[in-house]
């Protein structure tokens, strides 16, 4: 059986196939106008038809960021039509007098108020008739909307009115998203925003998945990665695309956890530097989860991996700001025209800087499958340097330094700002550009060990092969610790677990290796935000301790509110095994040495050996300065660092081996 993981990024599309105990890989430029075209082209290069395709997609994310979703209507209770635009009172930049909210996804003319009302206890105060629902649906269709988000007050307790409106809207030919299906929890603004985001991208995602399934044919089953690190069927992804917002980055974190545990690294900072952005996450023995993120000004409240993203990637464009200071990103050259060295564009990027400094080989890029044009770079760097008062080499090293400073700040957000010392972790680096910056970044953070796994430039795609099928279910309960004990609390999970089993059965997964994981969202009475706590023998004590870990104090005598019950249903999937080599060989063979070339290090030109990673074997040791090339990435071992190949084929770098 051939199982394929696919990750589409802004610059490259990565494909990795597990078949007959071996990997086959394809990396090719993305096709932003229709991402499915690159995916299908890459699959065709494999030369055989896969039986399963596990896909991480940026389609939903890009549709929101680029404002290219469907014309979407918002239907709320009469008088609450504008909650999607009003939002909360908090401002993203508190002291910026010119701060402005991003434009609402739903214009004023597409916001509609519906009759009917449900109380906070779930009782119908004012009924909604089928005739009223049909009349409203016709008004929505006549206004030009092709998709609709329905979010009524307290519909998570009584969803009948939402369902009635949903049926009427669907009868008018609209794509429909109901908040009681997308997010059956309290807080109407977050529920509305998440439902609107889902409705906005659902037609786009439906068309994209339709193109993929048509190209794959009937033989291949398509699954899509969620932001939470679990897979869902293509059918579910069509209806609930908001769950795929961080789809691609989630794949890399899942793979990092699997690779790290196999290699003996339980505490990891993941560093994923691609062409457009850099994603970082902290793993302290397991996946770090978050319940909310913000995208284009909207709170997206779905379970997701705790990933922090900055706009610094290999394709990030360098420029001078109004004061003459060098900046890098967040604008990216993307796949078209791409960095200047690709031969099309004229904007200088981090990739161009690395090539100019000798840290990329023009004849080794993508394993020699893509020719670079280094001759285009000298005049461009001369022009940038002249404008900034720098030499061309200083300008190139400045681009690298500015990008690394942005990535360092991102890692400090997920580590230092949350009470973790980066020096206690290993840095696991992947992405097509990660290996070029990992050691320098680790040194800035005081990290001693860098791990570069096999296939780093296709690592997020590899993560699809290590993911399980996952569905999340929740129920808002609002219970106090002074009125309920742990045994009663445990009994409340029964109906939610039944719902989870039914949901997994609808995915074609019933029984077998299915695991149900319980979680509580808890807070002290009077607080406005909750902490997720795994359901253990004494969850109240666990909450006190977790609160102290994060905020520095706890209130053992205070009343705790249990706000939401959560169930994560996980169907365990077969995964590629990790095999450790029995014999280690320290000496590098002559066949693995590609030669010696000059590179620039701290404005000085030095000689560095180049190695072919495919011909390195477990146990090999390499002293810096050196570069290790492979089809999907290049790894830079700077002076005073030493790399070794461990038993699993990972490159493990001691960042301060020689001083």
Coordinates of N, CA, C and O in Angstrom, one line a residue, residues 217 252 268 343 349 484 515 550 554 561 618 642:
X217 N -9.0 10.4 -8.6 CA -9.9 9.2 -9.0 C -10.4 8.5 -7.8 O -10.3 8.9 -6.7
X252 N 4.2 19.4 10.6 CA 5.6 19.4 11.0 C 5.7 19.1 12.5 O 6.7 18.4 12.9
X268 N 11.6 19.7 23.1 CA 12.0 20.2 21.8 C 11.4 21.6 21.6 O 10.3 21.8 22.0
X343 N 15.5 33.5 -11.2 CA 15.6 33.9 -12.6 C 14.5 34.8 -13.1 O 14.5 35.3 -14.3
X349 N 15.9 38.3 -1.4 CA 15.3 37.6 -0.3 C 16.4 36.9 0.5 O 17.6 37.0 0.2
X484 N -20.4 20.3 42.7 CA -20.3 19.0 42.0 C -18.9 18.4 42.4 O -18.0 19.1 42.6
X515 N -9.3 5.9 20.8 CA -9.0 6.3 22.1 C -9.8 7.6 22.4 O -9.8 8.5 21.5
X550 N 1.5 29.0 35.4 CA 1.4 30.0 34.3 C 1.4 31.4 34.9 O 2.1 32.3 34.4
X554 N -1.8 30.6 43.1 CA -3.0 29.8 43.1 C -3.9 30.2 44.3 O -3.4 30.7 45.3
X561 N -14.8 27.1 38.4 CA -15.8 26.8 37.5 C -15.4 25.9 36.4 O -14.3 26.2 35.8
X618 N 25.0 6.4 9.5 CA 25.0 6.6 10.9 C 26.4 6.5 11.6 O 27.2 5.6 11.2
X642 N 30.0 20.9 15.5 CA 30.3 19.6 15.0 C 29.0 18.8 14.8 O 28.1 18.9 15.7

